[in-house]
């Protein structure tokens, strides 16, 4: 991290402090008398970066506000990153006298802050810089104080050495081992408790299976008896309903007489047959209905006999249908004057044919009469001419034979035409007689067809009588045979009355049998209901016992699962403890290795720095794990403790150690160019030592390139890249880039 610009308002001594364009490399000197505000610059940098200062405790941070003011504000621009990858940021912090602190961190060139809030900004600064407040105080920031030996086990030094993460991991592992051990002890205690609970349950392996078997058998009996009871109730109710329906449908049959048509008889028979089948199907479903089944079978025979009678008449009606179709064809009006080939001409067609022939004959008679009149007139004229003119006209004798022949011929033609006229008159009369006969036949056929159309709706005896008189001999014969058959009971009063009495007796018998069967069913149902109730109570007891046993088994299974889980947890915990103990052993070795390597690095760095600061008077030193330092004296040929050498030399050695720690932190965490702030590092140096140190500081590290040095005064021949002079009365300071 390299500091570029600093702007502060109302911080400690200064109402306004502004440094612009600070050199990124070289020495930045800050000089001035005591209380002139030199240390304020370091405190300002520390507050800007971490929100706190070395000289003030966190709870006293409001003391950083300038006396008499209520608020302070600091802006600091810095650059982080390795060469070629530098990024410039600006951190801004503010503080009021109530202790309210605000902070933002923004990358230069971007509008939105990268972090906002005190904690977030401090964490982001630590991430960008590679160090936190403690590491900064122990390395890059030497406050105005005695330079003391850093404590080798301090958090900052451990962070520099890379030991802090190892210690945190070791502490975490130790805590985990303790927690895992406690967990394992608790798990073993829990296992003992669970084992006692399992013993109290005393689970019998086959008990639940026997409960289920008993419940299954009892449930099967319960279902069978319940189903049987429901079936018997259903049969009883359906038989009663079917009987009632049968009696309802029998009423119209008992009221039917000989005036009932075939259509009505067929409807009665259909409904009666349906009722008989329903009654028979219901009665057949129960064991105690043998007598009922017998009575319904007799009733079915009655219905079957009725259907057979109607079926015979229906067969005749099918033949009547063909005959009726023939009558329709005979009565059909002709579509043309010529009947289709191979098909009998209809009566209207025949009548039309006779009409056409009579009309043709009338035309022939008319023509014959016309020609007869014409021939008669001509013949009479010729006869008159021949009779009158022949005697008086001279020379006529030569024509008399011819004229006579013509007259005779015309007379013969007249006679022939008259004969033709008489023949046509006779034919016309015959055609008219034939047409009148066809009219009578058409009328009779229409009447017969109309009667056949009403065959199904007219009284059955009338329908049979009609069929016996049709012109179709086969139909008439079948109707006569049906009418004379003694098994037919629907054509006369006596047979029909006897038939109805038989039906009445059959209905009464079926009713008695069904009531007896229903009484037997009721007794059986009552017994089944008692059994069902007893089985239900048994099932209820089993249904109560099974969940209890299941819950006990679930509890036992759950406890077994807990046992297995606890055992697995104990085994797993043992493994985890072993792994963590092994990890702690490895960490211990790693800790020692890293500590030794860090001490070696510090010793090496101090060994390079110390001769430069002490003009090669001290080249060798010893540093133990606590960072206690001993130096080798060439004069005494032995290692000396710090209290055996002068205070100036002690501070030179401690400065070398501090610079070595700073370089170690750069190597391990910063990985880029870094500034260092040294407040009064030469307090006990003589002028020559200070001059030598100022020459050496810029050459000690390739990474720590921006070096802030504070002193009351510097040698006049010392060279600085920027020299900031502080005055006691100065409360506003602004320094721009050179």
XYZ file of C-alpha atoms in Angstrom:
738
model
C 0.000 0.000 0.000
C 1.349 3.427 -1.041
C -0.263 6.644 0.241
C -1.001 9.200 -2.493
C -3.089 11.958 -0.906
C -4.289 12.901 2.578
C -7.062 15.352 3.435
C -8.257 15.830 7.010
C -10.634 18.255 8.705
C -10.731 18.868 12.452
C -8.420 15.977 13.328
C -6.469 16.518 16.564
C -4.426 19.720 16.124
C -5.304 20.504 12.521
C -8.450 22.229 11.353
C -7.371 21.419 7.822
C -4.593 19.106 6.673
C -3.966 18.349 3.011
C -1.088 16.496 1.324
C -1.403 16.069 -2.436
C 0.815 14.111 -4.789
C 2.938 12.403 -2.155
C 5.978 10.665 -3.683
C 5.339 6.947 -4.113
C 9.027 6.127 -3.409
C 11.657 7.607 -1.174
C 11.894 9.368 2.152
C 9.116 11.610 3.409
C 10.464 13.609 6.354
C 8.230 15.241 8.975
C 10.056 17.605 11.325
C 9.104 20.045 14.039
C 9.309 20.757 17.727
C 7.342 18.945 20.350
C 3.565 19.486 20.166
C 3.902 20.819 16.634
C 1.560 18.142 15.161
C 4.034 15.635 13.720
C 2.423 12.553 15.310
C -1.025 13.800 14.211
C -0.111 12.835 10.651
C 0.494 9.220 11.666
C -2.652 9.178 13.804
C -4.599 10.551 10.823
C -3.315 7.777 8.542
C -4.095 5.141 11.155
C -7.638 6.490 11.696
C -8.298 6.699 7.944
C -7.299 3.092 7.381
C -8.707 1.350 10.478
C -11.033 3.799 12.239
C -8.862 3.899 15.371
C -5.458 5.191 16.546
C -2.558 3.861 18.553
C -2.736 6.527 21.242
C -6.508 6.335 21.879
C -8.522 3.404 23.106
C -11.549 2.558 20.929
C -13.958 3.954 23.517
C -11.973 7.263 23.502
C -11.945 7.671 19.734
C -14.004 10.893 19.896
C -10.921 12.605 21.383
C -9.477 12.617 17.880
C -11.921 15.419 17.026
C -10.257 18.817 17.245
C -10.986 20.699 20.455
C -14.177 22.757 20.161
C -15.440 20.960 17.033
C -18.262 18.422 16.766
C -17.162 16.460 13.743
C -14.032 15.364 11.911
C -13.452 13.896 8.472
C -10.514 12.153 6.760
C -9.958 11.211 3.083
C -6.977 9.081 2.124
C -6.037 7.925 -1.410
C -3.812 4.866 -1.653
C -2.542 2.418 -4.223
C -2.328 -1.361 -3.780
C -1.114 -4.193 -5.988
C 2.046 -5.284 -7.667
C 3.755 -3.322 -10.402
C 1.641 -3.173 -13.525
C -1.507 -4.165 -11.608
C -1.879 -1.204 -9.255
C -5.365 -0.119 -8.215
C -6.094 3.222 -6.586
C -8.704 3.574 -3.852
C -10.079 6.286 -1.650
C -11.138 5.642 1.912
C -13.263 8.244 3.688
C -14.147 8.263 7.364
C -16.144 10.676 9.486
C -16.778 10.892 13.219
C -19.009 13.072 15.351
C -18.807 13.869 19.039
C -21.600 11.333 19.764
C -19.335 8.548 18.577
C -21.200 7.991 15.305
C -18.726 6.939 12.666
C -19.242 6.605 8.937
C -16.995 5.099 6.286
C -16.916 4.436 2.546
C -14.333 2.842 0.276
C -14.382 3.707 -3.423
C -12.145 2.656 -6.236
C -10.906 5.726 -8.038
C -12.754 6.081 -11.345
C -15.936 4.385 -10.153
C -19.001 6.180 -8.863
C -20.494 3.573 -6.559
C -18.613 2.764 -3.311
C -17.037 -0.651 -3.137
C -17.811 -0.865 0.590
C -19.978 1.176 2.907
C -20.064 1.159 6.715
C -17.348 1.055 9.364
C -17.008 -2.724 9.652
C -17.311 -3.361 5.912
C -14.765 -0.707 4.999
C -12.272 -1.889 7.635
C -12.609 -5.477 6.423
C -12.188 -4.421 2.786
C -9.092 -2.329 3.637
C -7.603 -5.344 5.384
C -8.343 -7.503 2.350
C -6.811 -5.015 -0.066
C -3.760 -4.154 2.059
C -3.035 -7.663 3.307
C -2.846 -6.657 6.990
C -5.063 -5.453 9.809
C -4.665 -2.954 12.600
C -2.596 -5.185 14.914
C -0.198 -6.228 12.169
C 0.079 -2.585 11.067
C 1.006 -1.400 14.591
C 3.632 -4.140 15.012
C 5.226 -3.640 11.594
C 4.615 -0.612 9.366
C 3.640 1.899 12.027
C 6.181 2.798 14.676
C 4.352 5.128 17.034
C 6.165 7.658 19.242
C 7.278 5.327 22.001
C 10.176 3.271 23.188
C 11.169 0.706 20.594
C 10.752 -2.549 22.450
C 11.303 -6.114 21.493
C 8.203 -7.534 19.817
C 6.603 -10.383 21.739
C 7.128 -13.553 19.787
C 3.706 -14.914 20.754
C 1.698 -11.778 20.066
C -1.190 -11.987 17.619
C 0.478 -9.588 15.213
C 3.765 -11.533 15.116
C 1.875 -14.779 14.720
C -0.018 -13.275 11.808
C 3.279 -12.123 10.261
C 4.779 -15.561 10.691
C 1.662 -17.323 9.422
C 1.167 -18.970 12.834
C -2.155 -17.324 13.678
C -4.161 -19.484 11.268
C -2.423 -22.586 12.655
C -3.206 -21.547 16.220
C -6.824 -20.818 15.296
C -7.154 -24.187 13.613
C -5.500 -25.910 16.601
C -7.807 -24.112 19.032
C -10.786 -25.013 16.906
C -9.638 -28.624 16.753
C -9.132 -28.685 20.532
C -12.613 -27.316 21.051
C -14.002 -29.837 18.594
C -12.202 -32.688 20.389
C -13.703 -31.531 23.688
C -17.170 -31.230 22.168
C -16.849 -34.588 20.414
C -15.692 -36.241 23.644
C -18.648 -34.768 25.519
C -20.954 -35.909 22.708
C -19.538 -39.421 22.819
C -20.040 -39.622 26.601
C -23.601 -38.381 26.221
C -24.225 -40.861 23.404
C -22.969 -43.768 25.522
C -25.234 -42.627 28.354
C -28.151 -42.389 25.918
C -27.421 -45.891 24.597
C -27.695 -47.294 28.109
C -31.049 -45.543 28.608
C -32.364 -46.792 25.253
C -31.299 -50.358 26.059
C -33.230 -50.184 29.341
C -36.340 -48.977 27.502
C -36.069 -51.841 25.025
C -35.968 -54.306 27.900
C -39.106 -52.757 29.394
C -41.017 -53.144 26.102
C -40.369 -56.926 25.966
C -41.422 -57.314 22.327
C -42.746 -60.807 21.349
C -41.877 -61.534 17.702
C -45.060 -63.481 16.739
C -47.650 -61.591 18.782
C -48.477 -58.958 16.140
C -48.664 -61.629 13.431
C -51.184 -63.604 15.488
C -53.259 -60.455 16.042
C -53.328 -59.792 12.315
C -54.257 -63.419 11.567
C -57.141 -63.317 14.064
C -58.298 -59.972 12.678
C -58.165 -61.313 9.118
C -60.148 -64.447 9.970
C -62.676 -62.503 12.051
C -62.978 -59.871 9.350
C -63.580 -62.538 6.715
C -66.381 -64.066 8.798
C -67.784 -60.593 9.479
C -67.771 -59.759 5.761
C -69.352 -63.088 4.793
C -72.159 -62.834 7.343
C -72.709 -59.116 6.648
C -72.824 -59.794 2.931
C -75.211 -62.706 3.475
C -77.499 -60.569 5.655
C -77.487 -57.715 3.125
C -78.184 -60.160 0.311
C -81.114 -61.723 2.160
C -82.565 -58.323 3.019
C -82.127 -57.253 -0.570
C -83.766 -60.460 -1.833
C -86.654 -60.089 0.602
C -87.283 -56.476 -0.356
C -86.861 -57.110 -4.066
C -89.190 -60.137 -3.959
C -91.837 -58.049 -2.249
C -91.351 -55.223 -4.743
C -91.375 -57.662 -7.671
C -94.570 -59.291 -6.371
C -96.206 -55.888 -5.966
C -95.139 -54.954 -9.484
C -96.471 -58.296 -10.756
C -99.827 -57.716 -9.078
C -99.904 -54.227 -10.554
C -99.163 -55.509 -14.037
C -101.589 -58.446 -13.645
C -104.509 -56.053 -13.084
C -104.809 -55.020 -16.755
C -104.468 -58.677 -17.813
C -107.320 -59.731 -15.520
C -109.460 -56.919 -16.918
C -108.698 -57.781 -20.558
C -111.569 -59.339 -22.588
C -112.200 -60.661 -26.046
C -112.303 -57.064 -27.269
C -108.594 -56.703 -26.391
C -106.392 -56.242 -29.425
C -103.276 -58.170 -30.323
C -101.215 -55.080 -29.620
C -102.679 -54.711 -26.109
C -102.257 -58.456 -25.403
C -98.626 -58.218 -26.526
C -97.979 -55.246 -24.208
C -99.634 -57.106 -21.293
C -97.610 -60.228 -22.026
C -94.341 -58.261 -22.263
C -94.855 -56.531 -18.904
C -96.082 -59.740 -17.285
C -93.064 -61.628 -18.591
C -90.686 -58.936 -17.291
C -92.265 -59.020 -13.829
C -92.146 -62.831 -13.738
C -88.464 -62.831 -14.693
C -87.602 -60.202 -12.071
C -89.481 -62.148 -9.417
C -87.807 -65.393 -10.421
C -84.302 -63.814 -10.474
C -84.744 -62.360 -6.952
C -86.260 -65.476 -5.476
C -83.482 -67.622 -6.919
C -80.885 -65.727 -4.796
C -81.920 -67.171 -1.440
C -81.723 -70.764 -0.245
C -85.104 -70.897 1.529
C -87.134 -70.085 -1.556
C -87.550 -73.501 -3.195
C -91.337 -73.323 -2.941
C -91.209 -69.729 -4.160
C -89.082 -70.786 -7.101
C -91.625 -73.531 -7.928
C -94.541 -71.091 -7.872
C -92.677 -68.548 -9.987
C -91.818 -71.326 -12.464
C -95.537 -72.115 -12.829
C -96.221 -68.424 -13.330
C -93.505 -68.314 -15.979
C -95.190 -71.261 -17.741
C -98.446 -69.308 -17.796
C -96.715 -66.300 -19.282
C -94.912 -68.522 -21.766
C -98.242 -70.027 -22.911
C -99.666 -66.532 -23.380
C -96.607 -65.507 -25.359
C -96.839 -68.627 -27.541
C -100.452 -67.812 -28.480
C -99.490 -64.280 -29.355
C -96.390 -65.522 -31.185
C -98.577 -67.718 -33.449
C -100.772 -64.774 -34.274
C -97.630 -62.679 -34.749
C -96.314 -65.203 -37.293
C -99.611 -64.865 -39.168
C -99.186 -61.112 -39.048
C -95.751 -61.491 -40.618
C -97.420 -63.347 -43.517
C -100.085 -60.642 -43.571
C -97.308 -58.127 -43.906
C -96.157 -59.726 -47.173
C -99.744 -59.922 -48.359
C -100.316 -56.312 -47.333
C -97.245 -55.277 -49.310
C -98.717 -57.068 -52.354
C -101.977 -55.160 -51.892
C -99.964 -51.944 -51.700
C -98.307 -52.795 -54.975
C -101.726 -53.583 -56.536
C -103.088 -50.221 -55.374
C -100.022 -48.247 -56.358
C -100.618 -45.545 -58.959
C -98.573 -46.163 -62.102
C -95.465 -44.046 -62.562
C -95.571 -44.650 -66.337
C -97.857 -46.119 -68.927
C -95.768 -49.296 -69.137
C -95.330 -51.660 -66.129
C -91.752 -52.826 -65.363
C -90.842 -56.106 -67.017
C -91.408 -59.155 -64.819
C -93.635 -57.276 -62.337
C -97.379 -57.569 -62.034
C -99.180 -54.418 -63.107
C -101.114 -52.612 -60.391
C -104.922 -52.312 -60.583
C -104.807 -48.559 -61.321
C -102.280 -49.324 -64.051
C -104.623 -51.932 -65.549
C -107.519 -49.474 -65.343
C -105.401 -46.838 -67.035
C -104.521 -49.355 -69.746
C -108.227 -50.126 -70.383
C -108.926 -46.388 -70.471
C -106.224 -45.875 -73.034
C -107.580 -48.737 -75.160
C -111.153 -47.407 -74.936
C -109.983 -43.968 -75.989
C -108.032 -45.428 -78.898
C -111.112 -47.369 -79.951
C -113.230 -44.204 -79.769
C -110.764 -42.438 -82.061
C -110.872 -45.382 -84.485
C -114.700 -45.366 -84.437
C -114.744 -41.639 -85.071
C -112.388 -41.960 -88.023
C -114.391 -44.864 -89.413
C -117.620 -42.854 -89.185
C -115.989 -39.835 -90.871
C -114.653 -41.953 -93.697
C -118.017 -43.788 -93.957
C -119.861 -40.449 -94.349
C -117.379 -39.275 -96.937
C -117.555 -42.546 -98.870
C -121.383 -42.504 -98.607
C -121.648 -39.003 -100.010
C -119.316 -39.837 -102.853
C -121.075 -43.081 -103.598
C -124.513 -41.405 -103.617
C -123.183 -38.694 -105.930
C -121.741 -41.227 -108.334
C -124.908 -43.293 -108.302
C -126.991 -40.224 -109.064
C -124.663 -39.212 -111.836
C -124.700 -42.687 -113.302
C -128.494 -43.076 -113.121
C -129.452 -39.572 -114.314
C -126.807 -38.650 -116.871
C -126.273 -41.949 -118.519
C -129.420 -41.967 -120.719
C -129.231 -38.354 -121.826
C -125.595 -37.657 -122.364
C -124.429 -38.812 -125.750
C -121.233 -40.718 -125.703
C -121.485 -41.588 -121.926
C -121.668 -45.216 -122.679
C -117.911 -45.365 -122.846
C -117.673 -44.301 -119.184
C -120.580 -46.003 -117.584
C -118.715 -49.150 -116.531
C -115.931 -47.207 -114.898
C -118.310 -44.917 -113.089
C -120.363 -47.852 -111.994
C -117.311 -49.629 -110.617
C -116.268 -46.556 -108.657
C -119.740 -46.118 -107.236
C -119.841 -49.745 -106.223
C -116.366 -49.466 -104.647
C -117.343 -46.436 -102.622
C -120.458 -48.209 -101.495
C -118.381 -51.156 -100.350
C -115.958 -48.811 -98.541
C -118.905 -47.193 -96.782
C -120.131 -50.582 -95.631
C -116.652 -51.539 -94.407
C -116.268 -48.324 -92.423
C -119.683 -48.856 -90.869
C -118.632 -52.341 -89.874
C -115.427 -50.902 -88.391
C -117.464 -48.347 -86.445
C -119.733 -51.089 -85.055
C -116.717 -53.213 -84.044
C -115.119 -50.228 -82.261
C -118.370 -49.517 -80.404
C -118.430 -53.096 -79.159
C -114.804 -52.874 -78.030
C -115.414 -49.554 -76.238
C -118.281 -51.099 -74.299
C -116.109 -54.067 -73.306
C -113.262 -51.816 -72.121
C -115.688 -49.734 -70.074
C -117.064 -52.839 -68.432
C -113.541 -54.046 -67.596
C -112.673 -50.636 -66.106
C -115.789 -50.675 -63.941
C -114.852 -54.144 -62.698
C -111.358 -52.860 -61.851
C -112.905 -49.956 -59.923
C -114.850 -52.417 -57.829
C -111.718 -54.554 -57.298
C -109.662 -51.484 -56.320
C -112.307 -50.452 -53.800
C -112.455 -53.939 -52.331
C -108.645 -54.094 -52.174
C -108.439 -50.722 -50.443
C -111.023 -51.753 -47.891
C -109.144 -55.006 -47.252
C -105.811 -53.155 -46.929
C -107.342 -50.634 -44.523
C -108.732 -53.469 -42.439
C -105.334 -55.213 -42.394
C -103.679 -51.954 -41.292
C -105.849 -51.991 -38.155
C -105.252 -55.679 -37.566
C -103.009 -55.154 -34.512
C -105.402 -52.726 -32.804
C -108.765 -54.398 -33.475
C -110.154 -57.004 -31.058
C -108.214 -60.232 -31.421
C -111.293 -62.411 -32.405
C -112.211 -59.862 -35.094
C -108.644 -59.872 -36.338
C -108.639 -63.679 -36.599
C -112.041 -63.601 -38.370
C -110.684 -60.981 -40.786
C -107.706 -63.182 -41.612
C -109.940 -66.185 -42.306
C -111.658 -64.141 -45.058
C -108.627 -62.702 -46.853
C -108.092 -63.740 -50.463
C -104.695 -65.252 -49.564
C -105.512 -68.924 -49.114
C -102.491 -69.721 -46.924
C -103.242 -66.898 -44.505
C -106.894 -67.803 -44.402
C -106.023 -71.441 -43.679
C -103.618 -70.530 -40.854
C -106.206 -68.197 -39.338
C -108.861 -70.853 -39.492
C -106.552 -73.372 -37.826
C -105.643 -70.789 -35.088
C -109.328 -70.069 -34.522
C -110.235 -73.733 -34.152
C -107.241 -74.645 -31.898
C -108.438 -75.539 -28.382
C -105.186 -74.325 -26.772
C -105.970 -70.780 -27.811
C -107.745 -69.154 -24.884
C -108.056 -65.553 -26.063
C -110.891 -65.841 -28.625
C -113.978 -66.742 -26.550
C -115.387 -65.643 -23.199
C -115.309 -68.994 -21.422
C -111.731 -69.881 -22.259
C -110.574 -66.377 -21.403
C -112.385 -66.358 -18.046
C -110.830 -69.686 -17.127
C -107.458 -68.343 -18.194
C -107.803 -65.306 -15.946
C -108.885 -67.428 -12.975
C -105.748 -69.524 -13.443
C -103.602 -66.361 -13.407
C -105.331 -65.156 -10.226
C -104.607 -68.433 -8.461
C -100.981 -68.351 -9.587
C -100.536 -64.813 -8.234
C -102.094 -65.799 -4.892
C -99.876 -68.882 -4.623
C -96.756 -66.837 -5.416
C -97.715 -64.273 -2.808
C -98.139 -66.957 -0.110
C -94.842 -68.601 -1.004
C -92.972 -65.268 -1.045
C -94.337 -64.213 2.346
C -93.317 -67.569 3.834
C -89.858 -67.200 2.306
C -89.545 -63.630 3.637
C -90.415 -64.855 7.135
C -87.680 -67.504 6.902
C -85.270 -64.867 5.611
C -86.105 -62.548 8.506
C -85.218 -65.267 11.041
C -81.928 -66.003 9.285
C -81.096 -62.298 9.026
C -81.722 -61.796 12.750
C -79.325 -64.641 13.559
C -76.742 -63.247 11.127
C -77.051 -59.798 12.708
C -76.295 -61.229 16.130
C -73.216 -62.987 14.768
C -72.116 -59.806 12.955
C -72.400 -57.735 16.132
C -70.354 -60.268 18.108
C -67.716 -60.411 15.365
C -67.695 -56.602 15.241
C -66.915 -56.409 18.944
C -64.091 -58.914 18.472
C -62.729 -56.888 15.538
C -62.929 -53.702 17.590
C -60.873 -55.302 20.343
C -58.335 -56.546 17.807
C -58.257 -53.141 16.083
C -57.474 -51.568 19.433
C -54.825 -54.136 20.307
C -53.041 -53.997 16.932
C -52.246 -50.244 16.982
C -51.014 -50.590 20.537
C -48.705 -53.427 19.515
C -47.705 -51.574 16.349
C -46.861 -48.509 18.374
C -44.823 -50.654 20.750
C -43.007 -52.162 17.756
C -42.487 -48.737 16.190
C -41.126 -47.568 19.496
C -38.855 -50.608 19.618
C -37.761 -50.079 15.985
C -37.197 -46.433 16.717
C -35.153 -47.323 19.771
C -33.184 -49.866 17.716
C -32.596 -47.161 15.136
C -31.502 -44.819 17.891
C -29.162 -47.533 19.205
C -27.655 -48.026 15.768
C -27.480 -44.294 15.216
C -25.853 -43.759 18.593
C -23.403 -46.576 17.983
C -22.614 -45.150 14.557
C -22.321 -41.718 16.093
C -19.969 -43.040 18.783
C -17.820 -44.821 16.200
C -17.852 -41.784 13.968
C -17.030 -39.529 16.911
C -14.083 -41.747 17.878
C -12.835 -41.527 14.306
C -13.269 -37.760 14.312
C -11.416 -37.442 17.620
C -8.563 -39.571 16.307
C -8.434 -37.529 13.104
C -8.415 -34.246 15.016
C -5.766 -35.444 17.449
C -3.670 -36.504 14.496
C -4.295 -33.121 12.897
C -3.242 -31.364 16.103
C -0.028 -33.393 16.163
C 0.646 -32.424 12.575
C -0.205 -28.803 13.354
C 2.219 -28.862 16.295
C 5.007 -30.026 14.018
C 3.963 -27.477 11.413
C 3.770 -24.742 14.035
C 7.290 -25.494 15.194
C 8.528 -25.642 11.617
C 6.891 -22.345 10.633
C 8.090 -20.699 13.856
C 11.661 -21.837 13.285
C 11.519 -20.765 9.649
C 10.095 -17.358 10.622
C 12.810 -16.830 13.252
C 15.378 -17.861 10.685
C 13.933 -15.373 8.184
C 13.834 -12.600 10.791
C 17.378 -13.384 11.853
C 18.463 -13.341 8.229
C 16.693 -10.034 7.557
C 18.058 -8.451 10.739
C 21.456 -9.844 9.899
C 21.361 -7.928 6.608
C 19.914 -4.740 8.096
C 21.827 -4.446 11.386
C 25.354 -4.040 9.907
C 24.047 -1.220 7.718
C 22.544 0.588 10.700
C 25.516 -0.008 13.013
C 28.323 0.620 10.515
C 29.198 -3.087 10.583
C 29.900 -3.081 14.289
C 27.337 -5.800 14.907
C 26.868 -8.475 12.288
C 25.758 -11.558 14.175
C 22.823 -11.967 16.518
C 20.641 -14.622 18.082
C 16.810 -14.524 18.141
C 14.907 -17.106 20.154
C 11.248 -18.173 19.736
C 10.104 -15.213 21.886
C 12.056 -12.874 19.565
C 14.528 -12.031 22.365
C 17.667 -10.659 20.742
C 21.349 -11.109 21.615
C 24.170 -9.580 19.524
C 27.725 -10.689 19.009
C 30.436 -8.272 20.130
C 33.710 -8.545 18.283
C 35.485 -6.787 21.094
C 34.237 -9.195 23.759
C 34.032 -12.185 21.429
C 30.670 -13.191 22.869
C 26.893 -12.638 22.449
C 25.598 -9.799 24.598
C 22.122 -9.083 25.958
C 20.572 -5.753 24.996
C 21.000 -4.349 28.502
C 24.768 -4.799 28.074
C 25.004 -2.310 25.186
C 24.210 1.418 24.828
C 20.639 2.710 24.419
C 21.427 4.103 20.956
C 22.700 0.724 19.819
C 19.655 -0.945 21.400
C 17.348 1.295 19.351
C 19.363 0.573 16.228
C 18.955 -3.165 16.854
C 15.205 -2.818 17.635
C 14.731 -0.687 14.518
C 16.414 -3.422 12.504
C 14.087 -6.013 14.081
C 11.047 -3.804 13.342
C 12.133 -3.390 9.723
C 12.668 -7.148 9.477
C 9.150 -7.783 10.779
C 7.770 -5.286 8.284
C 9.638 -7.020 5.456
C 8.343 -10.409 6.652
C 4.782 -9.116 6.564
C 5.334 -7.771 3.061
C 6.662 -11.148 1.952
C 3.809 -13.152 3.489
C 0.730 -10.962 3.040
C 1.189 -7.709 1.112
C 2.817 -8.891 -2.120
C 3.328 -5.351 -3.380
C 4.929 -2.007 -2.608
C 4.391 -0.738 0.943
C 4.823 2.395 3.014
C 6.218 2.470 6.566
C 5.658 5.186 9.147
C 8.452 5.699 11.719
C 7.614 8.178 14.470
C 10.787 9.374 16.262
C 12.895 6.300 15.450
C 16.147 8.224 16.077
C 15.276 9.635 19.523
C 18.528 8.390 21.038
C 20.665 8.488 17.883
C 23.551 10.864 17.613
C 23.761 12.955 14.466
C 26.101 10.560 12.687
C 23.963 7.552 13.461
C 20.861 9.435 12.203
C 22.707 10.480 9.034
C 23.828 6.890 8.416
C 20.353 5.521 9.105
C 18.692 7.977 6.720
C 21.070 6.912 3.989
C 20.453 3.225 4.640
C 16.630 3.205 5.018
C 15.758 3.575 1.292
C 18.103 0.703 0.427
C 16.909 -1.873 2.942
C 13.950 -3.286 0.964
C 12.759 -3.513 -2.606
C 9.131 -3.439 -1.419
C 9.071 -0.931 1.435
C 9.700 2.056 -0.800
C 7.642 4.887 0.776
C 9.255 5.677 4.124
C 7.811 8.262 6.503
C 10.298 9.449 9.129
C 9.418 11.843 11.974
C 12.013 13.720 13.998
C 12.340 17.046 15.730
C 15.116 17.965 13.302
C 17.291 16.290 10.652
C 20.886 16.858 9.578
C 21.150 19.712 7.130
C 22.820 17.573 4.487
C 20.116 14.846 4.639
C 18.237 14.251 1.403
C 14.411 13.730 1.326
C 11.919 13.252 -1.451
C 9.431 15.370 0.510
C 10.086 17.357 3.676
C 7.060 18.414 5.743
C 7.816 21.016 8.396
C 5.365 21.421 11.252
C 5.006 24.554 13.358
C 3.478 24.863 16.786
C 1.068 27.639 15.761
C 0.104 26.016 12.431
C -3.455 24.574 12.400
C -3.949 24.550 8.633
C -1.438 22.851 6.374
C -1.627 22.194 2.641
C 1.223 20.757 0.602
C 0.814 20.107 -3.095
C 2.943 18.000 -5.402
C 6.382 19.424 -6.057
